[in-house]
XYZ file of C-alpha atoms in Angstrom:
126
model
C -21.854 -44.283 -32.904
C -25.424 -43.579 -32.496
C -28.050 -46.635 -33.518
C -30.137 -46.327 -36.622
C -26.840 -44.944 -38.606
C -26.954 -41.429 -37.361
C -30.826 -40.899 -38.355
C -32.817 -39.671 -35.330
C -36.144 -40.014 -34.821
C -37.859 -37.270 -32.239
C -38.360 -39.537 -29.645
C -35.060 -40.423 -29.481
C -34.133 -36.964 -29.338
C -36.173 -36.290 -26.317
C -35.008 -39.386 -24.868
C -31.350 -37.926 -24.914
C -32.369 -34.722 -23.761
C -34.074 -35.961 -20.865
C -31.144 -37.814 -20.455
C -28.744 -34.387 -20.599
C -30.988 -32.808 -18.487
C -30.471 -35.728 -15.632
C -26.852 -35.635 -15.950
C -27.371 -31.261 -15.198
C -26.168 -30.752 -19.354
C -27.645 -27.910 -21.174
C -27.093 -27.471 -25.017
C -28.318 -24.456 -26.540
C -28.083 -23.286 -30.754
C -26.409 -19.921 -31.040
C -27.311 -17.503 -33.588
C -24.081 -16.334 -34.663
C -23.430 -14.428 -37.863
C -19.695 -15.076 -37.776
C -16.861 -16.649 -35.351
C -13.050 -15.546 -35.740
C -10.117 -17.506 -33.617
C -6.713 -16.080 -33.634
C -4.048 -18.199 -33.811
C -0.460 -16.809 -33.488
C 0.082 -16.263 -36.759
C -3.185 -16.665 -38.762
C -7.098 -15.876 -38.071
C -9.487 -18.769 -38.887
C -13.101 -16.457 -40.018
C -16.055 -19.128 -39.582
C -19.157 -17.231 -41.863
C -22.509 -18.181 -41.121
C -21.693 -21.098 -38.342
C -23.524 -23.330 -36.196
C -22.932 -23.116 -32.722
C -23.922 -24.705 -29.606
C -23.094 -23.836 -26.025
C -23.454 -26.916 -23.633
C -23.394 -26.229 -20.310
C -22.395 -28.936 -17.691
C -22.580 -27.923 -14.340
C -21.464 -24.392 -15.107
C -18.844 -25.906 -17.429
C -19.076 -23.958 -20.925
C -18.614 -25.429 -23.838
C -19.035 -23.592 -27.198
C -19.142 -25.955 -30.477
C -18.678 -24.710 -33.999
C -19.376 -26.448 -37.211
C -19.250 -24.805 -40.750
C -16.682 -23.919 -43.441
C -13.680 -21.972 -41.252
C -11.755 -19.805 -44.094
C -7.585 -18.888 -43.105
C -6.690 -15.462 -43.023
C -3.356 -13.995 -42.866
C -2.618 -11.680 -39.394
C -2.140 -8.661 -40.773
C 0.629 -6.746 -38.485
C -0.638 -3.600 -36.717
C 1.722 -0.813 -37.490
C 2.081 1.512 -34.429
C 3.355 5.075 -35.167
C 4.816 7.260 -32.546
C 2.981 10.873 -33.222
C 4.094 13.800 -31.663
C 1.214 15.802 -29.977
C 1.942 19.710 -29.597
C -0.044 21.112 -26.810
C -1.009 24.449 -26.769
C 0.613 26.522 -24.583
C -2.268 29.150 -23.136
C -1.235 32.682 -21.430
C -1.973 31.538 -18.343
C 0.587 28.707 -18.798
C 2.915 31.461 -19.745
C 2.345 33.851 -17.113
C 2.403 31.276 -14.175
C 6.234 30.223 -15.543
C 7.148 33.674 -15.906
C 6.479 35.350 -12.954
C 7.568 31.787 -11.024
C 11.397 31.391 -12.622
C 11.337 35.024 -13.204
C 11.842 35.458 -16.776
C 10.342 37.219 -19.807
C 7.177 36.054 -21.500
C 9.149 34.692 -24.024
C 11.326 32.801 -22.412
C 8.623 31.293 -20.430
C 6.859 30.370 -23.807
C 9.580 29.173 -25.826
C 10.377 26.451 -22.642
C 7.134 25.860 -22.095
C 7.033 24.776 -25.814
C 10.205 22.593 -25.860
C 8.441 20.475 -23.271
C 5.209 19.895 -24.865
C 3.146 22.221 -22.303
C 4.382 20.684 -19.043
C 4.715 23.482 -16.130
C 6.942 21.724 -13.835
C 9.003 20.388 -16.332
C 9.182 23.864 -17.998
C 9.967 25.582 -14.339
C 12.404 23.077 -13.509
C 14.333 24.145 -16.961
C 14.430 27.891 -16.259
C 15.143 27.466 -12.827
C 18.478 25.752 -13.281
């Protein structure tokens, strides 16, 4: 592709910079430690990569080159946990003297509805 087999010499290098530089390219080396792309159903973990951003005319590129090693997607397991609030006297006295009803009551409702006032006023009141 390029003359001289692939072997630059660093004129020729400066040459083609220049020549970027005319054309408004950029190309700068990255120091990354590691890139990770995930694919649908697999990550591909590039350690220790070379990477170069060119920019043309605000256009990104990024390039990587090194070794990429396949890792399986592990599925994230999402757990529904059930958070009790607690229920503070002022909680309880605000229902009870609202719907009317014993400290008790207003606490035990209170607690079936995870610490929500309206919710628990709207459940005595009916």
């Amino acid at each position: 592709m390029f003359p001289g087999g692939g072997k630059f010499n660093p004129r020729m290098m400066k040459q083609m910079q220049k020549m970027m530089k005319d054309f408004g390219m950029d190309a700068e080396d990255l120091k990354a430690v590691k890139v990770t792309i995930e694919l649908e159903d697999k990550l591909l973990v590039f350690e220790k990569p070379k990477v170069q951003v060119m920019d043309m005319l605000g256009n990104k590129t990024y390039s990587i080159t090194g070794k990429a090693k396949k890792v399986a997607k592990e599925e994230e397991k999402i757990e529904d946990v059930e958070v009790k609030v607690e229920v503070t006297e002022e909680d309880i006295d605000m229902v009870s003297n609202q719907c009317g009803v014993s400290k008790e009551e207003a606490k035990k409702a209170l607690e079936e509805v995870n610490g929500d006032l309206a919710e628990a006023i709207l459940k005595l009141g009916n």
